[in-house]
Amino acid sequence: MTKYNMLSAPDFMPVERLRDIQNRKFLAAFRRAYENVAWYRELLAQHQVDPSSIKSLADISKLPFIKKTDLRDTYPNGMLATSMDKIIRYHASSGTTGKPIVVPYTREDLDVWAECVSRCLTAFGLDENDVLQVGYGYGLFTGGLGLHDGGERRRCTVVPVSGGNTERHLMFIRDLNVTAIACTPSYFLHIIDHAQKIGFNWKDTKLKVGIFGAEPWTEEMRQFIESETGITAFDIYGLTEISGPGVGGECSSHAGVHIFEDHFYPEIVDPDTLEPLPDGESGELVFTTLDKTGMPLIRYRTRDITKIIAEPCACGRTIRRIGRISHRSDDMMIIRGVNVFPGQVESALLAVDPGLVNYQIHLSKGDAGLDVIEVKVELTREKFSELGDNTTSLEIFRRLIAEKLKSTVGINFKTTLVEPDAMPRSQGKIKRIYDNRNQ
Ligand code: ADP
Ligand code: ZN
């Protein structure tokens, strides 16, 4: 335990003690929501739940779920569980459709959040000797300020570059002896790409850790990032509604994301029947905030699809893990009856050539009214200089990709190659899916 600071001690507590704490906190959180949020009282009344029947965490399955649309419908302050004088910050989810979801934070909420990010940083092997460069956007998006506060809490030296300004990112990584960078995986791809263009040598830096999250990414992407730069890439997970990044993070085993379940109680439910599923089974991740005072959420449906891994982890942490988010339920594409996830496309492309990291998925209606799925793939500069003027070789390469996509996913893809640098780069969350089926 001496290796870890006191803040990370809850990661290692005996499971029975953790369950006791969760139980106690859950009852208080439920009471807080019930007593302070009129909307929540109505929800329980609608579902005919008698609040006095909630006596322990085991009763949680009697409670209704809170959905993303509920947060939109109660915009902006309908879920507030405290008086405004206690609220010291708002964030908003980056959702692009309709009204944003705004989340109010009290001092205690920000403290818990910073503590969780700090516990992630400890798990990534970082301490006061590290220099953490934050490449998530600062602002309403939780990425920037979340990593910033957590970095300071861990006593790292924080370099708040924010998203964009790739040239400056590289300059500071080198000049300020940055040891860890936090940004979206897609933005880091852009940084890698730019480094390659300007002849930046990663070996001339002290960078050792990458902290990537806020969007899905694959094991193949991890391998690409690590082999290009020599750093170790860690997954960090979170969502604004629950606090922000750092609801969970990987440890050095890289075998799932540990959830800080002393603060955020996770469940997996069947997304159709909403029945709770046992650990190990895939379904929708649901969270109950155990400590939040600004906007406590009881059984909030994240729409993220994953499973809980309850087996002990090699790192010794007793808090449970979740598997990689395979997809958001909104991102699953049903093409001619087959379920398609963007991650499958990414895995297939990177299996053909680890540099095929720039791609887009376009959906449209074909002649017979059937769905057409097209993958546009940007050639790497090496591949382009190798094959660029040879149409036969290009066609062979294109077919190789199309076949890999078909064997991975089980359906035919229209596959199109585009020249290097033809696709827009991401500074934050990247848009991969373009759905034109209703146009
Ligand atoms: P929005 O829902 O508008 O994107 P957030 O910025 O709060 O709002 O993003 C949270 C969502 O981002 C999560 O629900 C999840 O879908 C995705 N996400 C965050 N971290 C990860 C991660 N490490 N892997 C996969 N998806 C992630
Ligand atoms: Zn672990």
Tab-separated table of C-alpha atoms and ligand atoms in Angstrom:
chain	number	residue	atom	x	y	z
A	1	MET	CA	0.000	0.000	0.000
A	2	THR	CA	2.928	2.350	0.569
A	3	LYS	CA	3.201	2.719	-3.198
A	4	TYR	CA	-0.191	4.398	-3.235
A	5	ASN	CA	-1.281	7.627	-1.674
A	6	MET	CA	-4.081	7.719	0.873
A	7	LEU	CA	-6.580	8.801	-1.733
A	8	SER	CA	-6.234	5.556	-3.624
A	9	ALA	CA	-6.739	3.450	-0.481
A	10	PRO	CA	-10.489	3.011	-1.178
A	11	ASP	CA	-9.488	1.192	-4.380
A	12	PHE	CA	-8.097	-1.625	-2.236
A	13	MET	CA	-10.565	-1.903	0.619
A	14	PRO	CA	-12.082	-5.284	1.510
A	15	VAL	CA	-15.172	-5.954	-0.579
A	16	GLU	CA	-17.472	-6.370	2.454
A	17	ARG	CA	-16.437	-2.970	3.721
A	18	LEU	CA	-17.021	-1.461	0.276
A	19	ARG	CA	-20.532	-2.967	0.130
A	20	ASP	CA	-21.273	-1.559	3.602
A	21	ILE	CA	-20.198	1.891	2.511
A	22	GLN	CA	-22.209	1.638	-0.702
A	23	ASN	CA	-25.257	0.520	1.217
A	24	ARG	CA	-25.069	3.367	3.680
A	25	LYS	CA	-24.345	5.978	1.031
A	26	PHE	CA	-27.066	4.659	-1.267
A	27	LEU	CA	-29.772	5.112	1.348
A	28	ALA	CA	-28.610	8.660	2.013
A	29	ALA	CA	-28.403	9.443	-1.729
A	30	PHE	CA	-31.875	8.072	-2.345
A	31	ARG	CA	-33.255	10.132	0.536
A	32	ARG	CA	-31.472	13.230	-0.768
A	33	ALA	CA	-33.011	12.856	-4.207
A	34	TYR	CA	-36.441	11.991	-2.845
A	35	GLU	CA	-36.596	14.810	-0.337
A	36	ASN	CA	-35.142	17.546	-2.525
A	37	VAL	CA	-36.243	16.882	-6.096
A	38	ALA	CA	-39.963	17.214	-6.770
A	39	TRP	CA	-39.491	15.635	-10.185
A	40	TYR	CA	-38.037	12.531	-8.538
A	41	ARG	CA	-40.927	12.251	-6.096
A	42	GLU	CA	-43.321	12.358	-9.064
A	43	LEU	CA	-41.328	9.696	-10.888
A	44	LEU	CA	-41.607	7.367	-7.913
A	45	ALA	CA	-45.315	8.097	-7.594
A	46	GLN	CA	-45.826	7.309	-11.287
A	47	HIS	CA	-44.078	3.981	-10.791
A	48	GLN	CA	-45.965	3.388	-7.549
A	49	VAL	CA	-42.821	2.988	-5.519
A	50	ASP	CA	-43.243	3.496	-1.810
A	51	PRO	CA	-40.013	5.165	-0.667
A	52	SER	CA	-40.228	3.453	2.711
A	53	SER	CA	-39.811	0.117	0.905
A	54	ILE	CA	-36.238	1.088	-0.031
A	55	LYS	CA	-34.296	-0.266	2.921
A	56	SER	CA	-30.982	-1.308	1.415
A	57	LEU	CA	-29.004	-1.458	-1.801
A	58	ALA	CA	-30.696	-4.777	-2.508
A	59	ASP	CA	-33.909	-2.798	-3.093
A	60	ILE	CA	-32.376	-0.693	-5.853
A	61	SER	CA	-34.004	-2.848	-8.532
A	62	LYS	CA	-37.424	-1.624	-7.349
A	63	LEU	CA	-36.537	1.878	-8.489
A	64	PRO	CA	-37.293	3.380	-11.897
A	65	PHE	CA	-34.541	4.558	-14.210
A	66	ILE	CA	-33.576	8.113	-15.089
A	67	LYS	CA	-32.946	8.703	-18.790
A	68	LYS	CA	-31.029	11.262	-20.775
A	69	THR	CA	-34.320	12.708	-22.045
A	70	ASP	CA	-35.427	13.292	-18.434
A	71	LEU	CA	-32.422	15.565	-17.976
A	72	ARG	CA	-33.317	17.420	-21.168
A	73	ASP	CA	-36.952	17.736	-20.110
A	74	THR	CA	-36.003	19.192	-16.734
A	75	TYR	CA	-33.454	21.611	-18.289
A	76	PRO	CA	-31.896	23.582	-16.754
A	77	ASN	CA	-32.430	23.138	-13.002
A	78	GLY	CA	-35.267	20.662	-12.573
A	79	MET	CA	-33.042	18.021	-10.995
A	80	LEU	CA	-31.259	20.321	-8.613
A	81	ALA	CA	-31.199	18.833	-5.108
A	82	THR	CA	-29.738	21.775	-3.271
A	83	SER	CA	-30.082	25.551	-3.133
A	84	MET	CA	-28.300	27.601	-5.811
A	85	ASP	CA	-25.907	29.175	-3.296
A	86	LYS	CA	-24.263	25.753	-2.943
A	87	ILE	CA	-23.705	25.405	-6.707
A	88	ILE	CA	-20.281	26.616	-7.778
A	89	ARG	CA	-20.018	25.370	-11.349
A	90	TYR	CA	-22.000	24.127	-14.343
A	91	HIS	CA	-20.833	21.805	-17.069
A	92	ALA	CA	-22.804	20.638	-20.082
A	93	SER	CA	-22.674	17.423	-22.053
A	94	SER	CA	-21.318	17.774	-25.538
A	95	GLY	CA	-24.412	16.167	-27.070
A	96	THR	CA	-25.202	17.775	-30.392
A	97	THR	CA	-28.917	17.099	-30.642
A	98	GLY	CA	-31.532	19.275	-28.984
A	99	LYS	CA	-30.994	21.107	-25.744
A	100	PRO	CA	-27.774	20.382	-23.892
A	101	ILE	CA	-27.779	18.634	-20.553
A	102	VAL	CA	-26.444	20.945	-17.902
A	103	VAL	CA	-25.024	19.591	-14.690
A	104	PRO	CA	-24.679	21.687	-11.514
A	105	TYR	CA	-21.778	20.905	-9.144
A	106	THR	CA	-21.356	21.724	-5.478
A	107	ARG	CA	-17.943	22.052	-3.823
A	108	GLU	CA	-18.307	18.450	-2.579
A	109	ASP	CA	-19.158	17.217	-6.082
A	110	LEU	CA	-16.042	18.838	-7.535
A	111	ASP	CA	-13.984	17.373	-4.691
A	112	VAL	CA	-15.187	13.840	-5.363
A	113	TRP	CA	-14.546	14.288	-9.077
A	114	ALA	CA	-10.983	15.574	-8.541
A	115	GLU	CA	-10.356	12.741	-6.087
A	116	CYS	CA	-11.468	10.170	-8.684
A	117	VAL	CA	-9.313	11.652	-11.448
A	118	SER	CA	-6.423	11.723	-8.995
A	119	ARG	CA	-7.023	8.039	-8.194
A	120	CYS	CA	-6.878	7.363	-11.948
A	121	LEU	CA	-3.570	9.204	-12.223
A	122	THR	CA	-2.176	7.141	-9.344
A	123	ALA	CA	-3.239	3.986	-11.178
A	124	PHE	CA	-1.444	5.308	-14.275
A	125	GLY	CA	1.726	5.594	-12.176
A	126	LEU	CA	1.766	9.396	-11.962
A	127	ASP	CA	2.693	11.529	-8.956
A	128	GLU	CA	4.045	14.957	-8.011
A	129	ASN	CA	7.103	14.440	-10.191
A	130	ASP	CA	5.000	14.226	-13.335
A	131	VAL	CA	4.061	16.925	-15.812
A	132	LEU	CA	0.541	16.424	-17.146
A	133	GLN	CA	-0.435	18.193	-20.346
A	134	VAL	CA	-4.188	18.509	-20.794
A	135	GLY	CA	-5.326	18.368	-24.407
A	136	TYR	CA	-9.034	17.977	-23.696
A	137	GLY	CA	-11.056	21.074	-24.406
A	138	TYR	CA	-11.541	23.502	-21.503
A	139	GLY	CA	-15.030	24.905	-21.115
A	140	LEU	CA	-18.430	23.365	-20.647
A	141	PHE	CA	-16.993	20.009	-21.747
A	142	THR	CA	-15.815	18.147	-18.658
A	143	GLY	CA	-12.580	16.799	-20.169
A	144	GLY	CA	-10.327	19.827	-19.707
A	145	LEU	CA	-11.245	21.027	-16.230
A	146	GLY	CA	-11.748	17.454	-15.020
A	147	LEU	CA	-8.193	16.373	-15.839
A	148	HIS	CA	-6.912	19.751	-14.709
A	149	ASP	CA	-8.417	19.574	-11.213
A	150	GLY	CA	-7.497	15.912	-10.853
A	151	GLY	CA	-3.938	16.612	-11.998
A	152	GLU	CA	-3.529	19.350	-9.408
A	153	ARG	CA	-5.050	17.114	-6.753
A	154	ARG	CA	-2.397	14.493	-7.606
A	155	ARG	CA	0.137	17.338	-7.364
A	156	CYS	CA	1.298	16.893	-10.930
A	157	THR	CA	2.495	19.974	-12.792
A	158	VAL	CA	-0.465	20.710	-15.059
A	159	VAL	CA	-0.028	22.264	-18.515
A	160	PRO	CA	-3.497	23.422	-19.604
A	161	VAL	CA	-3.068	23.582	-23.393
A	162	SER	CA	-6.701	22.540	-24.146
A	163	GLY	CA	-7.754	21.026	-27.483
A	164	GLY	CA	-6.235	22.222	-30.752
A	165	ASN	CA	-2.961	24.072	-31.229
A	166	THR	CA	-1.132	20.898	-32.136
A	167	GLU	CA	2.147	22.642	-32.852
A	168	ARG	CA	2.196	24.064	-29.337
A	169	HIS	CA	1.314	20.670	-27.845
A	170	LEU	CA	4.416	19.172	-29.400
A	171	MET	CA	6.595	22.118	-28.419
A	172	PHE	CA	5.561	21.915	-24.751
A	173	ILE	CA	5.792	18.126	-24.649
A	174	ARG	CA	9.448	18.566	-25.556
A	175	ASP	CA	10.340	21.819	-23.784
A	176	LEU	CA	8.422	21.324	-20.517
A	177	ASN	CA	9.440	17.676	-20.120
A	178	VAL	CA	5.836	16.571	-20.210
A	179	THR	CA	5.479	12.994	-18.940
A	180	ALA	CA	1.738	12.454	-19.493
A	181	ILE	CA	-0.819	13.766	-21.952
A	182	ALA	CA	-4.598	13.568	-21.665
A	183	CYS	CA	-6.829	14.035	-24.714
A	184	THR	CA	-9.250	12.133	-26.906
A	185	PRO	CA	-7.611	9.199	-28.685
A	186	SER	CA	-8.613	10.718	-32.037
A	187	TYR	CA	-6.936	14.019	-31.189
A	188	PHE	CA	-3.799	12.154	-30.178
A	189	LEU	CA	-3.815	10.507	-33.612
A	190	HIS	CA	-3.780	13.992	-35.044
A	191	ILE	CA	-0.846	14.935	-32.807
A	192	ILE	CA	1.029	11.787	-33.928
A	193	ASP	CA	0.275	12.647	-37.544
A	194	HIS	CA	1.548	16.186	-37.149
A	195	ALA	CA	4.656	14.982	-35.334
A	196	GLN	CA	5.419	12.734	-38.256
A	197	LYS	CA	4.990	15.617	-40.718
A	198	ILE	CA	7.387	17.939	-38.923
A	199	GLY	CA	9.939	15.238	-38.109
A	200	PHE	CA	9.258	15.361	-34.355
A	201	ASN	CA	11.063	12.545	-32.589
A	202	TRP	CA	9.180	11.062	-29.616
A	203	LYS	CA	12.456	9.678	-28.320
A	204	ASP	CA	13.567	13.256	-27.602
A	205	THR	CA	10.756	13.612	-25.058
A	206	LYS	CA	9.970	12.330	-21.556
A	207	LEU	CA	6.401	11.419	-22.466
A	208	LYS	CA	5.519	8.036	-20.980
A	209	VAL	CA	1.764	8.006	-20.407
A	210	GLY	CA	-1.270	8.783	-22.574
A	211	ILE	CA	-4.684	9.192	-20.936
A	212	PHE	CA	-7.370	8.613	-23.512
A	213	GLY	CA	-11.133	8.643	-23.260
A	214	ALA	CA	-14.347	10.567	-23.947
A	215	GLU	CA	-14.930	8.423	-27.047
A	216	PRO	CA	-14.652	4.752	-27.931
A	217	TRP	CA	-11.328	3.329	-29.076
A	218	THR	CA	-10.014	-0.165	-29.644
A	219	GLU	CA	-7.134	-2.362	-28.517
A	220	GLU	CA	-5.763	-2.094	-32.056
A	221	MET	CA	-5.732	1.682	-31.659
A	222	ARG	CA	-3.855	1.318	-28.375
A	223	GLN	CA	-1.212	-0.784	-30.116
A	224	PHE	CA	-0.870	1.763	-32.900
A	225	ILE	CA	-0.473	4.677	-30.470
A	226	GLU	CA	2.001	2.818	-28.272
A	227	SER	CA	4.154	1.598	-31.138
A	228	GLU	CA	4.227	5.024	-32.828
A	229	THR	CA	5.221	6.945	-29.712
A	230	GLY	CA	6.659	4.490	-27.170
A	231	ILE	CA	4.201	5.654	-24.471
A	232	THR	CA	1.773	3.523	-22.457
A	233	ALA	CA	-1.863	4.308	-23.231
A	234	PHE	CA	-4.518	4.186	-20.500
A	235	ASP	CA	-8.282	4.257	-20.877
A	236	ILE	CA	-10.285	6.728	-18.801
A	237	TYR	CA	-14.078	6.665	-18.738
A	238	GLY	CA	-16.745	9.031	-17.565
A	239	LEU	CA	-19.760	11.087	-18.447
A	240	THR	CA	-20.876	14.574	-17.554
A	241	GLU	CA	-24.131	13.508	-15.942
A	242	ILE	CA	-22.266	11.404	-13.364
A	243	SER	CA	-19.379	13.908	-12.957
A	244	GLY	CA	-17.036	13.754	-15.961
A	245	PRO	CA	-13.914	11.806	-16.877
A	246	GLY	CA	-12.643	9.618	-14.051
A	247	VAL	CA	-15.811	7.718	-13.170
A	248	GLY	CA	-13.343	4.938	-13.834
A	249	GLY	CA	-9.896	4.324	-15.225
A	250	GLU	CA	-7.570	1.508	-16.164
A	251	CYS	CA	-4.760	0.177	-14.013
A	252	SER	CA	-1.441	-1.162	-15.251
A	253	SER	CA	-3.097	-4.522	-16.029
A	254	HIS	CA	-4.995	-2.855	-18.911
A	255	ALA	CA	-7.765	-5.363	-18.418
A	256	GLY	CA	-10.802	-3.139	-18.020
A	257	VAL	CA	-11.666	0.166	-16.393
A	258	HIS	CA	-11.931	0.163	-12.583
A	259	ILE	CA	-15.073	2.024	-11.514
A	260	PHE	CA	-14.788	4.172	-8.385
A	261	GLU	CA	-17.750	2.364	-7.002
A	262	ASP	CA	-17.427	3.858	-3.546
A	263	HIS	CA	-18.812	7.001	-5.282
A	264	PHE	CA	-20.662	5.672	-8.343
A	265	TYR	CA	-22.607	2.445	-8.000
A	266	PRO	CA	-22.693	0.539	-11.313
A	267	GLU	CA	-25.307	-1.885	-12.609
A	268	ILE	CA	-25.750	-3.566	-15.971
A	269	VAL	CA	-29.294	-3.955	-17.289
A	270	ASP	CA	-30.794	-5.477	-20.387
A	271	PRO	CA	-31.405	-2.414	-22.585
A	272	ASP	CA	-34.750	-3.803	-23.810
A	273	THR	CA	-36.307	-5.356	-20.722
A	274	LEU	CA	-34.368	-3.178	-18.231
A	275	GLU	CA	-33.903	-6.249	-16.040
A	276	PRO	CA	-30.622	-6.237	-14.079
A	277	LEU	CA	-28.004	-8.581	-15.537
A	278	PRO	CA	-25.391	-10.496	-13.531
A	279	ASP	CA	-21.736	-9.472	-13.552
A	280	GLY	CA	-20.047	-10.668	-16.724
A	281	GLU	CA	-23.050	-10.163	-18.995
A	282	SER	CA	-23.164	-7.364	-21.539
A	283	GLY	CA	-25.829	-4.717	-21.359
A	284	GLU	CA	-26.443	-1.054	-20.625
A	285	LEU	CA	-24.398	0.534	-17.873
A	286	VAL	CA	-26.472	2.289	-15.205
A	287	PHE	CA	-25.065	4.468	-12.429
A	288	THR	CA	-26.299	5.657	-9.074
A	289	THR	CA	-24.300	8.549	-7.676
A	290	LEU	CA	-23.596	7.826	-4.023
A	291	ASP	CA	-22.221	11.191	-2.943
A	292	LYS	CA	-23.481	13.826	-5.340
A	293	THR	CA	-25.287	16.706	-3.743
A	294	GLY	CA	-25.873	19.072	-6.687
A	295	MET	CA	-27.648	16.664	-8.995
A	296	PRO	CA	-27.827	13.184	-7.477
A	297	LEU	CA	-28.882	10.555	-10.004
A	298	ILE	CA	-30.455	7.268	-9.023
A	299	ARG	CA	-30.214	4.538	-11.674
A	300	TYR	CA	-29.146	6.757	-14.551
A	301	ARG	CA	-29.068	4.979	-17.921
A	302	THR	CA	-25.797	5.822	-19.664
A	303	ARG	CA	-26.675	4.125	-22.997
A	304	ASP	CA	-23.139	2.746	-22.958
A	305	ILE	CA	-22.928	-0.983	-23.603
A	306	THR	CA	-20.414	-2.983	-21.591
A	307	LYS	CA	-20.155	-5.619	-18.865
A	308	ILE	CA	-19.008	-5.621	-15.242
A	309	ILE	CA	-15.892	-7.663	-14.527
A	310	ALA	CA	-16.075	-8.802	-10.909
A	311	GLU	CA	-13.055	-11.120	-10.853
A	312	PRO	CA	-10.160	-9.807	-8.757
A	313	CYS	CA	-7.688	-7.740	-10.760
A	314	ALA	CA	-3.959	-8.485	-10.784
A	315	CYS	CA	-3.335	-4.949	-9.436
A	316	GLY	CA	-5.091	-5.786	-6.172
A	317	ARG	CA	-7.856	-3.213	-6.527
A	318	THR	CA	-11.120	-4.546	-5.152
A	319	ILE	CA	-13.329	-2.069	-6.978
A	320	ARG	CA	-14.926	-3.785	-9.954
A	321	ARG	CA	-14.070	-3.145	-13.572
A	322	ILE	CA	-16.085	-2.627	-16.718
A	323	GLY	CA	-15.006	-3.965	-20.094
A	324	ARG	CA	-14.263	-1.604	-22.938
A	325	ILE	CA	-17.394	0.296	-23.962
A	326	SER	CA	-18.255	-1.712	-27.064
A	327	HIS	CA	-20.557	1.053	-28.270
A	328	ARG	CA	-23.201	3.532	-27.276
A	329	SER	CA	-26.649	2.116	-27.876
A	330	ASP	CA	-27.230	5.167	-30.155
A	331	ASP	CA	-24.178	4.214	-32.228
A	332	MET	CA	-25.207	0.709	-33.074
A	333	MET	CA	-26.090	0.494	-36.756
A	334	ILE	CA	-28.511	-2.163	-37.923
A	335	ILE	CA	-27.610	-2.836	-41.543
A	336	ARG	CA	-29.721	-5.341	-43.414
A	337	GLY	CA	-30.567	-7.010	-40.134
A	338	VAL	CA	-26.993	-7.207	-38.861
A	339	ASN	CA	-25.801	-5.220	-35.833
A	340	VAL	CA	-22.705	-3.216	-36.709
A	341	PHE	CA	-20.536	-1.327	-34.189
A	342	PRO	CA	-17.972	1.289	-35.181
A	343	GLY	CA	-15.347	-0.542	-33.099
A	344	GLN	CA	-15.612	-3.598	-35.357
A	345	VAL	CA	-14.834	-1.432	-38.358
A	346	GLU	CA	-11.844	0.094	-36.574
A	347	SER	CA	-10.491	-3.323	-35.541
A	348	ALA	CA	-10.821	-4.660	-39.105
A	349	LEU	CA	-9.082	-1.666	-40.680
A	350	LEU	CA	-6.200	-1.652	-38.211
A	351	ALA	CA	-5.753	-5.395	-38.634
A	352	VAL	CA	-5.092	-4.797	-42.347
A	353	ASP	CA	-2.708	-1.897	-41.739
A	354	PRO	CA	-2.155	-0.362	-38.275
A	355	GLY	CA	-1.926	3.090	-39.864
A	356	LEU	CA	-5.505	3.100	-41.196
A	357	VAL	CA	-6.723	5.232	-38.317
A	358	ASN	CA	-8.534	7.882	-40.333
A	359	TYR	CA	-11.853	6.531	-41.501
A	360	GLN	CA	-15.521	7.421	-41.768
A	361	ILE	CA	-18.654	5.313	-41.920
A	362	HIS	CA	-21.384	6.574	-44.271
A	363	LEU	CA	-24.890	5.122	-44.311
A	364	SER	CA	-27.296	5.664	-47.189
A	365	LYS	CA	-30.256	4.093	-48.977
A	366	GLY	CA	-29.336	2.026	-52.039
A	367	ASP	CA	-31.362	1.562	-55.241
A	368	ALA	CA	-33.670	-1.098	-53.872
A	369	GLY	CA	-34.209	0.887	-50.676
A	370	LEU	CA	-31.719	-1.308	-48.840
A	371	ASP	CA	-29.215	0.205	-46.448
A	372	VAL	CA	-25.751	0.736	-47.868
A	373	ILE	CA	-22.774	1.022	-45.544
A	374	GLU	CA	-19.681	2.629	-46.948
A	375	VAL	CA	-16.325	2.866	-45.227
A	376	LYS	CA	-14.069	5.627	-46.474
A	377	VAL	CA	-10.472	5.011	-45.485
A	378	GLU	CA	-7.633	7.463	-45.719
A	379	LEU	CA	-4.403	5.943	-47.034
A	380	THR	CA	-1.318	6.452	-44.933
A	381	ARG	CA	1.430	8.528	-46.502
A	382	GLU	CA	3.678	5.435	-46.702
A	383	LYS	CA	1.016	3.375	-48.430
A	384	PHE	CA	0.245	6.215	-50.790
A	385	SER	CA	3.841	6.679	-51.842
A	386	GLU	CA	4.148	2.915	-52.227
A	387	LEU	CA	0.948	2.381	-54.269
A	388	GLY	CA	-0.307	5.820	-55.250
A	389	ASP	CA	0.425	5.638	-58.969
A	390	ASN	CA	-0.443	1.998	-59.421
A	391	THR	CA	-4.191	1.580	-59.821
A	392	THR	CA	-4.001	-2.213	-59.824
A	393	SER	CA	-2.134	-2.324	-56.501
A	394	LEU	CA	-4.524	0.207	-55.033
A	395	GLU	CA	-7.466	-1.912	-56.114
A	396	ILE	CA	-5.899	-5.028	-54.576
A	397	PHE	CA	-5.392	-3.134	-51.316
A	398	ARG	CA	-8.957	-1.812	-51.401
A	399	ARG	CA	-10.316	-5.339	-51.873
A	400	LEU	CA	-8.172	-6.624	-49.038
A	401	ILE	CA	-9.827	-4.073	-46.738
A	402	ALA	CA	-13.313	-4.855	-48.072
A	403	GLU	CA	-12.766	-8.567	-47.454
A	404	LYS	CA	-11.478	-8.001	-43.928
A	405	LEU	CA	-14.518	-5.823	-43.156
A	406	LYS	CA	-16.809	-8.512	-44.506
A	407	SER	CA	-15.154	-11.324	-42.564
A	408	THR	CA	-15.136	-9.262	-39.341
A	409	VAL	CA	-18.670	-7.914	-39.464
A	410	GLY	CA	-20.467	-10.372	-41.707
A	411	ILE	CA	-21.895	-7.996	-44.335
A	412	ASN	CA	-20.656	-6.346	-47.518
A	413	PHE	CA	-19.204	-2.870	-47.219
A	414	LYS	CA	-18.727	-0.397	-49.994
A	415	THR	CA	-15.064	0.476	-49.464
A	416	THR	CA	-13.464	3.646	-50.764
A	417	LEU	CA	-9.869	4.784	-50.411
A	418	VAL	CA	-9.038	8.482	-50.139
A	419	GLU	CA	-5.698	10.255	-50.317
A	420	PRO	CA	-3.638	11.140	-47.223
A	421	ASP	CA	-4.869	14.268	-45.376
A	422	ALA	CA	-8.223	14.226	-47.205
A	423	MET	CA	-10.260	13.779	-44.013
A	424	PRO	CA	-10.908	16.391	-41.337
A	425	ARG	CA	-8.897	15.854	-38.144
A	426	SER	CA	-10.395	15.870	-34.671
A	427	GLN	CA	-9.559	18.252	-31.852
A	428	GLY	CA	-12.043	16.677	-29.462
A	429	LYS	CA	-14.554	13.909	-29.982
A	430	ILE	CA	-14.387	12.681	-33.551
A	431	LYS	CA	-17.456	12.097	-35.721
A	432	ARG	CA	-17.122	8.694	-37.393
A	433	ILE	CA	-20.679	7.912	-38.477
A	434	TYR	CA	-22.539	9.887	-41.145
A	435	ASP	CA	-26.101	8.651	-41.472
A	436	ASN	CA	-27.798	9.886	-44.666
A	437	ARG	CA	-30.507	7.260	-44.786
A	438	ASN	CA	-33.321	9.718	-44.192
A	439	GLN	CA	-32.270	12.244	-46.774
B	1	ADP	P1	-21.912	13.336	-24.654
B	1	ADP	O1	-22.865	12.265	-24.250
B	1	ADP	O2	-22.576	14.553	-25.138
B	1	ADP	O3	-20.784	12.854	-25.541
B	1	ADP	P2	-19.959	13.472	-22.474
B	1	ADP	O4	-18.914	14.400	-22.938
B	1	ADP	O5	-20.337	13.494	-21.061
B	1	ADP	O6	-21.263	13.761	-23.279
B	1	ADP	O7	-19.486	12.030	-22.905
B	1	ADP	C1	-19.739	10.865	-22.179
B	1	ADP	C2	-19.796	9.699	-23.105
B	1	ADP	O8	-18.557	9.548	-23.828
B	1	ADP	C3	-19.956	8.384	-22.395
B	1	ADP	O9	-21.310	8.133	-22.071
B	1	ADP	C4	-19.412	7.394	-23.418
B	1	ADP	O10	-20.370	7.113	-24.418
B	1	ADP	C5	-18.285	8.176	-24.062
B	1	ADP	N1	-17.020	7.814	-23.413
B	1	ADP	C6	-16.375	8.467	-22.432
B	1	ADP	N2	-15.218	7.844	-22.105
B	1	ADP	C7	-15.138	6.754	-22.903
B	1	ADP	C8	-14.191	5.701	-23.053
B	1	ADP	N3	-13.091	5.645	-22.334
B	1	ADP	N4	-14.465	4.736	-23.976
B	1	ADP	C9	-15.593	4.781	-24.709
B	1	ADP	N5	-16.511	5.745	-24.628
B	1	ADP	C10	-16.296	6.724	-23.738
B	2	ZN	ZN	-6.523	-3.438	-11.812
